[in-house]
GROMACS .gro file of C-alpha atoms in nm:
model
  229
    1UNK     CA    1  -6.285  11.790   0.766
    2UNK     CA    2  -5.867  11.909   0.751
    3UNK     CA    3  -5.601  11.803   0.992
    4UNK     CA    4  -5.438  12.116   1.045
    5UNK     CA    5  -5.788  12.195   1.177
    6UNK     CA    6  -5.920  11.908   1.339
    7UNK     CA    7  -5.621  11.916   1.562
    8UNK     CA    8  -5.753  12.255   1.643
    9UNK     CA    9  -6.015  12.174   1.735
   10UNK     CA   10  -5.903  11.836   1.933
   11UNK     CA   11  -5.633  12.105   2.142
   12UNK     CA   12  -5.962  12.345   2.204
   13UNK     CA   13  -6.183  12.049   2.327
   14UNK     CA   14  -5.848  11.998   2.556
   15UNK     CA   15  -5.826  12.292   2.702
   16UNK     CA   16  -6.223  12.403   2.779
   17UNK     CA   17  -6.250  12.600   2.560
   18UNK     CA   18  -6.630  12.710   2.371
   19UNK     CA   19  -6.566  12.605   2.002
   20UNK     CA   20  -6.859  12.648   1.750
   21UNK     CA   21  -6.769  12.474   1.367
   22UNK     CA   22  -6.902  12.650   1.148
   23UNK     CA   23  -6.935  12.420   0.786
   24UNK     CA   24  -7.074  12.649   0.495
   25UNK     CA   25  -7.373  12.403   0.383
   26UNK     CA   26  -7.374  12.551  -0.010
   27UNK     CA   27  -6.927  12.549  -0.015
   28UNK     CA   28  -6.814  12.328   0.217
   29UNK     CA   29  -6.529  12.535   0.322
   30UNK     CA   30  -6.547  12.479   0.759
   31UNK     CA   31  -6.351  12.692   1.001
   32UNK     CA   32  -6.361  12.669   1.425
   33UNK     CA   33  -6.506  13.010   1.629
   34UNK     CA   34  -6.418  13.091   1.955
   35UNK     CA   35  -6.746  13.337   1.974
   36UNK     CA   36  -6.632  13.439   2.365
   37UNK     CA   37  -6.326  13.512   2.323
   38UNK     CA   38  -6.276  13.827   2.047
   39UNK     CA   39  -6.448  14.158   2.103
   40UNK     CA   40  -6.473  14.139   1.772
   41UNK     CA   41  -6.884  14.105   1.662
   42UNK     CA   42  -7.072  13.957   1.395
   43UNK     CA   43  -7.415  13.817   1.347
   44UNK     CA   44  -7.175  13.504   1.295
   45UNK     CA   45  -7.026  13.510   1.560
   46UNK     CA   46  -7.365  13.591   1.775
   47UNK     CA   47  -7.552  13.272   1.661
   48UNK     CA   48  -7.212  13.099   1.803
   49UNK     CA   49  -7.215  13.238   2.152
   50UNK     CA   50  -7.625  13.201   2.101
   51UNK     CA   51  -7.569  12.763   2.032
   52UNK     CA   52  -7.314  12.812   2.313
   53UNK     CA   53  -7.527  12.922   2.514
   54UNK     CA   54  -7.877  12.636   2.450
   55UNK     CA   55  -7.625  12.335   2.413
   56UNK     CA   56  -7.786  12.317   2.133
   57UNK     CA   57  -7.614  12.342   1.673
   58UNK     CA   58  -7.809  12.571   1.515
   59UNK     CA   59  -7.834  12.726   1.141
   60UNK     CA   60  -7.727  13.076   1.037
   61UNK     CA   61  -7.885  13.184   0.726
   62UNK     CA   62  -7.488  13.409   0.595
   63UNK     CA   63  -7.521  13.592   0.236
   64UNK     CA   64  -7.332  13.340   0.098
   65UNK     CA   65  -7.505  13.015   0.202
   66UNK     CA   66  -7.684  12.818   0.496
   67UNK     CA   67  -7.338  12.814   0.821
   68UNK     CA   68  -7.384  12.453   1.047
   69UNK     CA   69  -7.348  12.606   1.387
   70UNK     CA   70  -7.181  12.183   1.586
   71UNK     CA   71  -7.089  12.318   1.953
   72UNK     CA   72  -6.878  12.184   2.107
   73UNK     CA   73  -6.913  12.284   2.481
   74UNK     CA   74  -6.704  12.176   2.759
   75UNK     CA   75  -6.865  11.981   3.038
   76UNK     CA   76  -7.084  12.131   3.300
   77UNK     CA   77  -6.919  12.158   3.681
   78UNK     CA   78  -7.096  12.305   4.008
   79UNK     CA   79  -6.845  12.351   4.289
   80UNK     CA   80  -7.033  12.238   4.647
   81UNK     CA   81  -6.882  12.514   4.882
   82UNK     CA   82  -6.998  12.299   5.264
   83UNK     CA   83  -7.115  11.920   5.195
   84UNK     CA   84  -7.397  11.981   5.434
   85UNK     CA   85  -7.768  11.768   5.451
   86UNK     CA   86  -7.838  12.000   5.131
   87UNK     CA   87  -7.559  11.963   5.010
   88UNK     CA   88  -7.551  11.598   5.038
   89UNK     CA   89  -7.945  11.617   4.789
   90UNK     CA   90  -7.790  11.795   4.580
   91UNK     CA   91  -7.560  11.629   4.418
   92UNK     CA   92  -7.762  11.354   4.278
   93UNK     CA   93  -7.969  11.571   4.140
   94UNK     CA   94  -7.628  11.832   3.951
   95UNK     CA   95  -7.498  11.491   3.844
   96UNK     CA   96  -7.869  11.345   3.716
   97UNK     CA   97  -7.887  11.722   3.469
   98UNK     CA   98  -7.506  11.624   3.335
   99UNK     CA   99  -7.287  11.823   3.629
  100UNK     CA  100  -6.915  11.706   3.718
  101UNK     CA  101  -6.984  11.762   4.071
  102UNK     CA  102  -6.685  11.909   4.336
  103UNK     CA  103  -6.745  11.897   4.635
  104UNK     CA  104  -6.496  12.117   4.848
  105UNK     CA  105  -6.462  12.189   5.245
  106UNK     CA  106  -6.154  12.118   5.437
  107UNK     CA  107  -6.321  11.963   5.686
  108UNK     CA  108  -6.274  11.607   5.731
  109UNK     CA  109  -6.551  11.510   5.881
  110UNK     CA  110  -6.822  11.659   5.660
  111UNK     CA  111  -6.630  11.651   5.356
  112UNK     CA  112  -6.620  11.212   5.389
  113UNK     CA  113  -6.631  10.979   5.148
  114UNK     CA  114  -6.919  10.772   5.387
  115UNK     CA  115  -7.118  11.100   5.387
  116UNK     CA  116  -7.070  11.132   4.941
  117UNK     CA  117  -7.020  10.811   4.779
  118UNK     CA  118  -6.863  10.857   4.485
  119UNK     CA  119  -6.838  11.230   4.439
  120UNK     CA  120  -6.513  11.348   4.349
  121UNK     CA  121  -6.410  11.525   4.692
  122UNK     CA  122  -6.172  11.858   4.741
  123UNK     CA  123  -6.035  11.906   5.078
  124UNK     CA  124  -5.840  12.257   5.005
  125UNK     CA  125  -5.971  12.582   5.113
  126UNK     CA  126  -6.158  12.693   4.875
  127UNK     CA  127  -5.980  12.927   4.799
  128UNK     CA  128  -5.644  12.727   4.744
  129UNK     CA  129  -5.948  12.420   4.537
  130UNK     CA  130  -6.016  12.649   4.320
  131UNK     CA  131  -5.655  12.785   4.245
  132UNK     CA  132  -5.616  12.457   4.011
  133UNK     CA  133  -6.028  12.391   3.952
  134UNK     CA  134  -5.997  12.720   3.746
  135UNK     CA  135  -6.437  12.733   3.748
  136UNK     CA  136  -6.488  12.900   3.405
  137UNK     CA  137  -6.758  13.009   3.227
  138UNK     CA  138  -6.921  12.682   3.227
  139UNK     CA  139  -6.940  12.640   3.590
  140UNK     CA  140  -7.136  12.672   3.867
  141UNK     CA  141  -7.056  12.800   4.249
  142UNK     CA  142  -7.287  12.767   4.531
  143UNK     CA  143  -7.223  12.853   4.889
  144UNK     CA  144  -7.389  12.608   5.200
  145UNK     CA  145  -7.117  12.625   5.481
  146UNK     CA  146  -7.300  12.941   5.725
  147UNK     CA  147  -6.906  13.030   5.801
  148UNK     CA  148  -6.811  13.351   5.627
  149UNK     CA  149  -6.395  13.172   5.689
  150UNK     CA  150  -6.551  12.886   5.448
  151UNK     CA  151  -6.845  13.169   5.211
  152UNK     CA  152  -6.644  13.413   5.128
  153UNK     CA  153  -6.295  13.381   5.046
  154UNK     CA  154  -6.484  13.113   4.765
  155UNK     CA  155  -6.666  13.376   4.689
  156UNK     CA  156  -6.439  13.620   4.643
  157UNK     CA  157  -6.262  13.413   4.406
  158UNK     CA  158  -6.615  13.324   4.203
  159UNK     CA  159  -6.613  13.684   4.193
  160UNK     CA  160  -6.350  13.728   4.011
  161UNK     CA  161  -6.425  13.419   3.748
  162UNK     CA  162  -6.626  13.368   3.495
  163UNK     CA  163  -6.845  13.149   3.636
  164UNK     CA  164  -7.224  13.168   3.527
  165UNK     CA  165  -7.351  13.099   3.833
  166UNK     CA  166  -7.289  13.218   4.215
  167UNK     CA  167  -7.492  13.155   4.497
  168UNK     CA  168  -7.511  13.115   4.832
  169UNK     CA  169  -7.712  13.042   5.164
  170UNK     CA  170  -7.842  13.267   5.390
  171UNK     CA  171  -8.133  13.481   5.511
  172UNK     CA  172  -8.075  13.813   5.391
  173UNK     CA  173  -8.025  13.945   5.754
  174UNK     CA  174  -7.702  13.684   5.679
  175UNK     CA  175  -7.696  13.837   5.308
  176UNK     CA  176  -7.659  14.177   5.383
  177UNK     CA  177  -7.335  14.069   5.626
  178UNK     CA  178  -7.174  13.938   5.385
  179UNK     CA  179  -7.218  14.236   5.136
  180UNK     CA  180  -7.074  14.385   5.396
  181UNK     CA  181  -6.806  14.149   5.395
  182UNK     CA  182  -6.754  14.144   5.043
  183UNK     CA  183  -6.773  14.554   5.011
  184UNK     CA  184  -6.529  14.638   5.262
  185UNK     CA  185  -6.316  14.347   5.092
  186UNK     CA  186  -6.329  14.588   4.786
  187UNK     CA  187  -6.630  14.380   4.613
  188UNK     CA  188  -6.863  14.682   4.363
  189UNK     CA  189  -7.223  14.702   4.438
  190UNK     CA  190  -7.205  14.534   4.068
  191UNK     CA  191  -6.993  14.280   4.174
  192UNK     CA  192  -7.205  14.166   4.487
  193UNK     CA  193  -7.457  14.182   4.232
  194UNK     CA  194  -7.404  13.849   4.067
  195UNK     CA  195  -7.497  13.570   4.396
  196UNK     CA  196  -7.765  13.467   4.411
  197UNK     CA  197  -7.877  13.505   4.763
  198UNK     CA  198  -8.058  13.403   4.945
  199UNK     CA  199  -8.025  13.088   4.716
  200UNK     CA  200  -8.268  12.908   4.542
  201UNK     CA  201  -8.573  12.998   4.381
  202UNK     CA  202  -8.844  13.092   4.611
  203UNK     CA  203  -9.096  12.825   4.601
  204UNK     CA  204  -9.074  12.836   4.993
  205UNK     CA  205  -8.906  12.502   5.048
  206UNK     CA  206  -8.797  12.374   5.384
  207UNK     CA  207  -8.648  12.076   5.379
  208UNK     CA  208  -8.265  12.036   5.298
  209UNK     CA  209  -8.466  11.811   4.945
  210UNK     CA  210  -8.643  12.108   4.890
  211UNK     CA  211  -8.376  12.381   4.890
  212UNK     CA  212  -8.134  12.193   4.700
  213UNK     CA  213  -8.475  12.173   4.399
  214UNK     CA  214  -8.472  12.536   4.431
  215UNK     CA  215  -8.070  12.559   4.371
  216UNK     CA  216  -8.030  12.354   4.111
  217UNK     CA  217  -8.423  12.513   3.937
  218UNK     CA  218  -8.241  12.850   4.023
  219UNK     CA  219  -7.868  12.706   3.836
  220UNK     CA  220  -8.130  12.567   3.589
  221UNK     CA  221  -8.261  12.895   3.498
  222UNK     CA  222  -7.953  13.148   3.472
  223UNK     CA  223  -7.810  12.844   3.243
  224UNK     CA  224  -8.106  12.855   3.043
  225UNK     CA  225  -8.140  13.272   3.017
  226UNK     CA  226  -8.471  13.274   3.232
  227UNK     CA  227  -8.574  13.568   3.393
  228UNK     CA  228  -8.504  13.438   3.738
  229UNK     CA  229  -8.784  13.614   4.016
   0.00000   0.00000   0.00000
């Protein structure tokens, strides 16, 4: 790899950009692709997007020879708003699935290292925390507090972000009231449809651990583009 290309790749990874190193296996020519950052679409760029989405390298058959697509994805991140019992069960599951987990809760009695040992805690209000955490296409955001003062600012920020998954805890009735508040705040029905609520796959979950399993399963399904009913 040429020095300039290597330096560009290192810089892209530092900036947590999704990038693909495309190598023509016949000629040896290499170039970096940023398929989510350009409106131009081609068969190669679509193949690069699919490789990034699947987290797997791929080979694309081009006219001038096969092209190996080596992916460089930033880490998956999960932001949990609400240091509640469901969060205590969800954190280790997400960590086991290689997510970098941050629990956000300004209520220090909830968001404490005693309740969440060895977990990144953020005791700022959600909208303030997200300003610096900058959720991106590799981020999932879940709100678990049942408190509109905490959940709504988080959801408003989430809907303006590129987060691949947004979920909110609450019953169908709670979700309908949430919809009214967000529509009144200027969001559209299309915006609101990005929120998975009630959160989690419908597996009949009852306990905090079961609900956490349903949430993690739904996040994975959305990430891998499986149909979520």
